[in-house]
Amino acid sequence: MASAARQPSPRPDARAASGGACLRTRSGLLPLDRAVVVGILNATPDSFSRGSRILDPGRAADAAAAMVAAGAGMVDLGAESTRPGAAPVSAAEERRRLLPVLRAVRRAVAVPLSVDTMKASVASAALDAGADVVNDVTAGRFDRRLLPLCGEAGVPVVLMHLRGTPRTLQRAPRYRDVVAEVTAFLARRAAAAEAAGITRDAIVVDPGIGFGKTVGHNLALLSGLPRLAALGYPILVGVSRKGFVGQLLGGVPSEARIHGTAAAVALAVAGGARLLRVHDVAVMRQVVTVAEAIARGGAGA
Ligand code: HH2
């Protein structure tokens, strides 16, 4: 089932067809003129959303194929939970969880795959096993070898804002102007990425919703996305089933946050997000398509 679902590669002339920004990956060009839904697969026993945890390679391949069939333009694979309070795992354990799943997913789908890791040795093994993009929630600060590795490999990176570490990040986060501080941080990390050899068009920035932020900070960042977009890098936003959605809805559990997630995804698209990292691909593909059509004011419909 998984291998039969392998999708055709994006065509080499995709950039010309889109006439806009795109990510150049080893699995082809990923046009960003239409917002991209990024499906979440966690090869972890402890990710906060139970439905996204898949350690079995065959099941992961089937799940990835189903996400692509439902409209995911990229799939993000992680093997270390970054939820607040999560225990760190060793690079060896992260590779042991990730690589069999990544290889199976790589055989099953042709869309670009990102690997959610902060460790250069894990990123390197993942790139060898077929990953296309490195998604680092520490924006290259945890492991100083990570950005030079991506520069040398010529692969795109996602640079996310995170205050503290997953163990400490929710300890009374404070900002004077959260949008200005996160934007300035991401501008500095993008400059560090370019200094490490990563080309400007291979950089994606992410405000890090839920990482060292109160509900108010998350809401300010989502409504302030156009200020971050002014940096000129494509923005990835991860709001899916996150704690702030649950808190706004009176404490509903992660599996019951789909409609709240939809509202956040729609407004993130309206604010300029180009990549939306989500658990519920089919539903969020619809949300993104309609939100984008409205944001364009009917142009191109
Ligand atoms: N959020 C999570 C993990 N990785 N990467 C980026 N770039 N942006 C995000 O918002 C982001 C991320 C947390 O979500 P999840 O992977 O579902 O949970 P866990 O970290 O517990 O595995």
Short mmCIF file of C-alpha atoms and ligand atoms in Angstrom, two decimals:
data_model
loop_
_atom_site.label_atom_id
_atom_site.label_comp_id
_atom_site.label_asym_id
_atom_site.label_seq_id
_atom_site.Cartn_x
_atom_site.Cartn_y
_atom_site.Cartn_z
CA MET A 1 0.00 0.00 0.00
CA ALA A 2 2.75 2.40 0.97
CA SER A 3 4.98 1.81 -2.07
CA ALA A 4 2.04 2.04 -4.49
CA ALA A 5 1.33 5.53 -3.16
CA ARG A 6 4.67 6.99 -4.29
CA GLN A 7 3.84 10.35 -5.80
CA PRO A 8 5.42 11.94 -8.89
CA SER A 9 8.27 14.39 -8.19
CA PRO A 10 7.53 18.10 -8.55
CA ARG A 11 8.45 19.06 -12.11
CA PRO A 12 11.74 20.90 -12.68
CA ASP A 13 9.82 23.76 -14.29
CA ALA A 14 7.66 24.24 -11.20
CA ARG A 15 9.36 27.49 -10.26
CA ALA A 16 8.71 28.96 -13.68
CA ALA A 17 5.10 27.81 -13.44
CA SER A 18 4.64 29.36 -9.99
CA GLY A 19 6.50 32.54 -10.87
CA GLY A 20 7.33 32.95 -7.18
CA ALA A 21 9.37 31.70 -4.25
CA CYS A 22 10.10 28.03 -3.92
CA LEU A 23 12.34 25.72 -1.93
CA ARG A 24 14.95 23.90 -3.96
CA THR A 25 15.20 20.40 -2.47
CA ARG A 26 16.78 17.11 -3.48
CA SER A 27 13.26 15.80 -4.16
CA GLY A 28 12.50 18.68 -6.52
CA LEU A 29 11.24 22.22 -6.24
CA LEU A 30 8.58 22.97 -3.66
CA PRO A 31 6.65 26.01 -4.92
CA LEU A 32 5.45 28.33 -2.15
CA ASP A 33 3.11 30.52 -4.17
CA ARG A 34 0.35 28.29 -2.79
CA ALA A 35 0.66 27.57 0.93
CA VAL A 36 2.04 24.12 1.68
CA VAL A 37 0.55 21.74 4.23
CA VAL A 38 3.31 19.88 6.12
CA GLY A 39 2.18 16.60 7.72
CA ILE A 40 3.58 15.65 11.14
CA LEU A 41 4.99 12.19 11.86
CA ASN A 42 6.62 11.57 15.22
CA ALA A 43 8.75 8.45 15.75
CA THR A 44 8.50 9.05 19.48
CA PRO A 45 6.82 7.35 22.43
CA ASP A 46 6.02 10.70 24.13
CA SER A 47 4.92 13.39 21.65
CA PHE A 48 2.11 15.48 23.10
CA SER A 49 -0.45 14.42 20.50
CA ARG A 50 -0.90 10.66 20.70
CA GLY A 51 -2.24 10.27 17.15
CA SER A 52 1.02 11.54 15.61
CA ARG A 53 3.24 8.96 17.39
CA ILE A 54 4.28 6.17 15.03
CA LEU A 55 7.37 4.08 15.69
CA ASP A 56 6.64 1.22 13.28
CA PRO A 57 8.19 1.87 9.81
CA GLY A 58 5.40 0.18 7.82
CA ARG A 59 2.69 2.13 9.64
CA ALA A 60 4.67 5.34 9.26
CA ALA A 61 4.99 4.78 5.51
CA ASP A 62 1.25 4.20 5.21
CA ALA A 63 0.52 7.29 7.30
CA ALA A 64 2.86 9.42 5.17
CA ALA A 65 1.29 8.11 1.96
CA ALA A 66 -2.17 8.93 3.33
CA MET A 67 -1.01 12.45 4.24
CA VAL A 68 0.33 13.02 0.73
CA ALA A 69 -2.87 11.68 -0.81
CA ALA A 70 -4.76 14.14 1.44
CA GLY A 71 -2.72 17.09 0.20
CA ALA A 72 0.51 17.30 2.20
CA GLY A 73 3.26 18.92 0.14
CA MET A 74 5.92 17.92 2.65
CA VAL A 75 6.15 15.53 5.62
CA ASP A 76 8.07 16.40 8.80
CA LEU A 77 9.59 13.50 10.75
CA GLY A 78 10.86 13.81 14.31
CA ALA A 79 12.23 11.33 16.83
CA GLU A 80 12.66 13.56 19.90
CA SER A 81 9.69 15.22 21.52
CA THR A 82 10.09 18.95 22.08
CA ARG A 83 6.93 19.40 24.13
CA PRO A 84 7.42 21.40 27.34
CA GLY A 85 9.06 19.21 30.00
CA ALA A 86 10.11 16.47 27.53
CA ALA A 87 13.24 14.54 28.49
CA PRO A 88 16.11 14.91 25.98
CA VAL A 89 17.21 11.79 24.09
CA SER A 90 20.73 10.85 22.96
CA ALA A 91 21.73 11.18 19.32
CA ALA A 92 22.12 7.39 19.12
CA GLU A 93 18.58 6.81 20.42
CA GLU A 94 17.19 9.49 18.11
CA ARG A 95 18.86 7.86 15.08
CA ARG A 96 17.66 4.41 16.20
CA ARG A 97 14.05 5.62 16.27
CA LEU A 98 14.21 7.86 13.20
CA LEU A 99 16.17 6.08 10.49
CA PRO A 100 14.02 2.95 9.90
CA VAL A 101 10.92 5.16 9.80
CA LEU A 102 12.55 7.71 7.52
CA ARG A 103 13.78 5.04 5.08
CA ALA A 104 10.31 3.48 4.88
CA VAL A 105 8.64 6.87 4.38
CA ARG A 106 11.24 7.79 1.74
CA ARG A 107 10.34 4.67 -0.24
CA ALA A 108 6.62 5.42 0.09
CA VAL A 109 6.36 9.08 -0.95
CA ALA A 110 8.21 11.43 -3.31
CA VAL A 111 7.39 14.78 -1.67
CA PRO A 112 10.20 16.56 0.21
CA LEU A 113 10.77 15.22 3.73
CA SER A 114 12.00 17.40 6.56
CA VAL A 115 13.71 16.02 9.64
CA ASP A 116 12.89 17.66 12.96
CA THR A 117 16.17 17.52 14.86
CA MET A 118 18.58 19.82 16.67
CA LYS A 119 21.59 17.49 16.35
CA ALA A 120 24.02 17.60 13.43
CA SER A 121 24.83 13.88 13.62
CA VAL A 122 21.14 13.00 13.37
CA ALA A 123 20.59 15.52 10.55
CA SER A 124 23.57 14.11 8.66
CA ALA A 125 22.32 10.50 8.94
CA ALA A 126 18.82 11.65 7.96
CA LEU A 127 20.10 13.47 4.86
CA ASP A 128 21.96 10.28 3.88
CA ALA A 129 18.72 8.32 4.36
CA GLY A 130 16.73 10.60 2.04
CA ALA A 131 15.63 13.64 4.03
CA ASP A 132 15.54 16.92 2.10
CA VAL A 133 15.11 19.70 4.67
CA VAL A 134 16.39 20.18 8.24
CA ASN A 135 13.88 21.59 10.73
CA ASP A 136 15.76 22.80 13.80
CA VAL A 137 13.66 24.17 16.66
CA THR A 138 16.81 25.78 18.10
CA ALA A 139 17.74 27.56 14.82
CA GLY A 140 21.27 26.16 14.94
CA ARG A 141 22.03 27.17 18.53
CA PHE A 142 21.95 23.74 20.18
CA ASP A 143 24.57 22.19 17.88
CA ARG A 144 26.97 24.62 16.19
CA ARG A 145 27.77 22.00 13.51
CA LEU A 146 24.22 21.88 12.21
CA LEU A 147 24.09 25.01 10.03
CA PRO A 148 27.51 24.39 8.38
CA LEU A 149 26.36 20.82 7.66
CA CYS A 150 23.23 22.14 5.90
CA GLY A 151 25.31 24.72 4.02
CA GLU A 152 27.68 22.06 2.78
CA ALA A 153 24.86 19.67 1.86
CA GLY A 154 22.97 22.48 0.08
CA VAL A 155 19.66 21.71 1.81
CA PRO A 156 16.99 24.14 3.08
CA VAL A 157 16.59 24.77 6.81
CA VAL A 158 13.71 25.81 9.03
CA LEU A 159 14.92 28.17 11.77
CA MET A 160 12.54 28.32 14.71
CA HIS A 161 12.42 30.70 17.67
CA LEU A 162 12.59 28.98 21.05
CA ARG A 163 13.17 30.57 24.44
CA GLY A 164 15.16 28.30 26.80
CA THR A 165 15.17 24.52 26.27
CA PRO A 166 12.23 22.08 26.05
CA ARG A 167 12.78 21.41 29.79
CA THR A 168 12.68 25.06 30.83
CA LEU A 169 10.81 26.90 28.09
CA GLN A 170 7.47 27.41 29.83
CA ARG A 171 9.02 28.90 33.01
CA ALA A 172 7.40 32.37 33.12
CA PRO A 173 8.37 33.56 29.64
CA ARG A 174 8.64 37.41 29.42
CA TYR A 175 9.02 39.71 26.43
CA ARG A 176 8.70 43.48 26.06
CA ASP A 177 7.46 43.19 22.46
CA VAL A 178 7.26 39.53 21.53
CA VAL A 179 6.80 40.15 17.79
CA ALA A 180 9.78 42.51 17.59
CA GLU A 181 12.01 40.22 19.68
CA VAL A 182 11.14 37.05 17.77
CA THR A 183 11.58 38.86 14.44
CA ALA A 184 14.99 40.24 15.49
CA PHE A 185 16.07 36.80 16.73
CA LEU A 186 15.08 35.13 13.46
CA ALA A 187 16.86 37.84 11.44
CA ARG A 188 20.05 37.12 13.46
CA ARG A 189 19.72 33.36 13.02
CA ALA A 190 19.06 33.73 9.28
CA ALA A 191 22.24 35.82 9.05
CA ALA A 192 24.10 33.06 10.94
CA ALA A 193 22.70 30.49 8.52
CA GLU A 194 23.87 32.53 5.53
CA ALA A 195 27.31 32.91 7.13
CA ALA A 196 27.38 29.10 7.45
CA GLY A 197 26.88 28.75 3.69
CA ILE A 198 23.11 28.36 3.43
CA THR A 199 21.70 30.42 0.58
CA ARG A 200 19.01 32.99 1.35
CA ASP A 201 16.41 31.14 -0.74
CA ALA A 202 16.98 27.98 1.36
CA ILE A 203 15.93 29.62 4.65
CA VAL A 204 12.47 29.31 6.24
CA VAL A 205 11.67 31.07 9.52
CA ASP A 206 9.20 30.02 12.21
CA PRO A 207 7.97 32.04 15.25
CA GLY A 208 7.89 28.85 17.38
CA ILE A 209 4.29 28.90 18.58
CA GLY A 210 4.14 27.36 22.06
CA PHE A 211 7.89 27.36 22.63
CA GLY A 212 8.58 29.61 25.62
CA LYS A 213 5.43 31.71 25.14
CA THR A 214 2.23 32.38 27.04
CA VAL A 215 -1.16 32.20 25.31
CA GLY A 216 -0.97 36.00 24.89
CA HIS A 217 2.49 35.77 23.27
CA ASN A 218 1.26 33.10 20.84
CA LEU A 219 -1.75 35.21 19.88
CA ALA A 220 0.38 38.33 19.44
CA LEU A 221 2.78 36.40 17.20
CA LEU A 222 -0.01 34.98 15.08
CA SER A 223 -1.69 38.34 14.61
CA GLY A 224 1.72 39.97 14.07
CA LEU A 225 2.87 37.55 11.36
CA PRO A 226 2.97 40.27 8.65
CA ARG A 227 5.79 41.95 10.64
CA LEU A 228 7.78 38.70 10.54
CA ALA A 229 6.93 38.23 6.85
CA ALA A 230 8.56 41.61 6.17
CA LEU A 231 11.95 39.89 6.72
CA GLY A 232 11.38 38.33 3.30
CA TYR A 233 11.80 34.66 4.27
CA PRO A 234 8.97 32.15 3.86
CA ILE A 235 7.26 31.49 7.20
CA LEU A 236 6.37 28.07 8.62
CA VAL A 237 3.81 28.03 11.43
CA GLY A 238 3.07 25.13 13.78
CA VAL A 239 -0.18 25.64 15.68
CA SER A 240 -1.63 22.15 15.31
CA ARG A 241 -3.45 20.93 18.46
CA LYS A 242 -1.16 23.08 20.59
CA GLY A 243 -1.72 24.04 24.21
CA PHE A 244 -2.84 27.62 23.54
CA VAL A 245 -5.73 26.26 21.43
CA GLY A 246 -6.72 23.96 24.29
CA GLN A 247 -6.49 26.79 26.83
CA LEU A 248 -8.63 29.12 24.70
CA LEU A 249 -11.25 26.37 24.51
CA GLY A 250 -11.43 25.75 28.24
CA GLY A 251 -8.84 22.99 28.50
CA VAL A 252 -9.94 20.52 25.80
CA PRO A 253 -7.45 17.65 25.15
CA SER A 254 -5.17 17.64 22.08
CA GLU A 255 -7.41 15.38 19.98
CA ALA A 256 -10.35 17.81 20.47
CA ARG A 257 -8.51 20.90 19.19
CA ILE A 258 -9.13 20.45 15.46
CA HIS A 259 -11.61 23.32 14.99
CA GLY A 260 -9.53 25.69 17.08
CA THR A 261 -6.50 24.64 15.06
CA ALA A 262 -8.43 25.36 11.86
CA ALA A 263 -9.10 28.94 13.00
CA ALA A 264 -5.42 29.47 13.82
CA VAL A 265 -4.28 27.93 10.53
CA ALA A 266 -6.68 30.11 8.51
CA LEU A 267 -5.50 33.30 10.18
CA ALA A 268 -1.84 32.26 9.89
CA VAL A 269 -2.35 31.88 6.14
CA ALA A 270 -4.01 35.31 6.02
CA GLY A 271 -1.00 36.70 7.91
CA GLY A 272 1.44 35.36 5.35
CA ALA A 273 2.43 31.84 6.51
CA ARG A 274 3.55 29.71 3.54
CA LEU A 275 4.00 26.36 5.28
CA LEU A 276 1.57 24.98 7.87
CA ARG A 277 2.80 22.11 10.04
CA VAL A 278 -0.29 20.05 10.98
CA HIS A 279 -1.49 16.67 12.24
CA ASP A 280 -4.89 16.64 10.43
CA VAL A 281 -3.79 17.01 6.82
CA ALA A 282 -7.05 16.51 4.91
CA VAL A 283 -9.01 19.00 7.03
CA MET A 284 -6.24 21.60 7.12
CA ARG A 285 -5.68 21.34 3.35
CA GLN A 286 -9.29 22.49 2.93
CA VAL A 287 -8.84 25.24 5.51
CA VAL A 288 -5.65 26.49 3.83
CA THR A 289 -7.20 26.45 0.35
CA VAL A 290 -10.24 28.50 1.39
CA ALA A 291 -8.26 30.88 3.64
CA GLU A 292 -5.78 31.52 0.86
CA ALA A 293 -8.49 32.17 -1.71
CA ILE A 294 -10.04 34.76 0.62
CA ALA A 295 -6.64 36.31 1.43
CA ARG A 296 -6.05 36.75 -2.31
CA GLY A 297 -9.33 38.61 -2.59
CA GLY A 298 -10.51 36.40 -5.43
CA ALA A 299 -7.40 36.90 -7.60
CA GLY A 300 -6.61 33.70 -9.49
CA ALA A 301 -9.95 32.03 -8.60
N1 HH2 B 1 6.34 22.18 16.92
C1 HH2 B 1 6.63 20.98 17.44
C2 HH2 B 1 7.75 20.27 16.96
N2 HH2 B 1 8.51 20.76 15.97
N3 HH2 B 1 8.99 22.48 14.42
C3 HH2 B 1 8.71 23.67 13.90
N4 HH2 B 1 9.48 24.19 12.92
N5 HH2 B 1 7.65 24.42 14.34
C4 HH2 B 1 6.83 23.98 15.33
O1 HH2 B 1 5.88 24.71 15.72
C5 HH2 B 1 7.11 22.70 15.92
C6 HH2 B 1 8.23 21.96 15.43
C7 HH2 B 1 5.79 20.39 18.52
O2 HH2 B 1 4.77 19.60 17.99
P1 HH2 B 1 4.80 17.99 17.83
O3 HH2 B 1 5.90 17.53 16.91
O4 HH2 B 1 3.44 17.56 17.40
O5 HH2 B 1 5.04 17.44 19.29
P2 HH2 B 1 6.35 16.90 20.03
O6 HH2 B 1 7.40 17.95 19.99
O7 HH2 B 1 5.84 16.60 21.42
O8 HH2 B 1 6.82 15.67 19.30
#
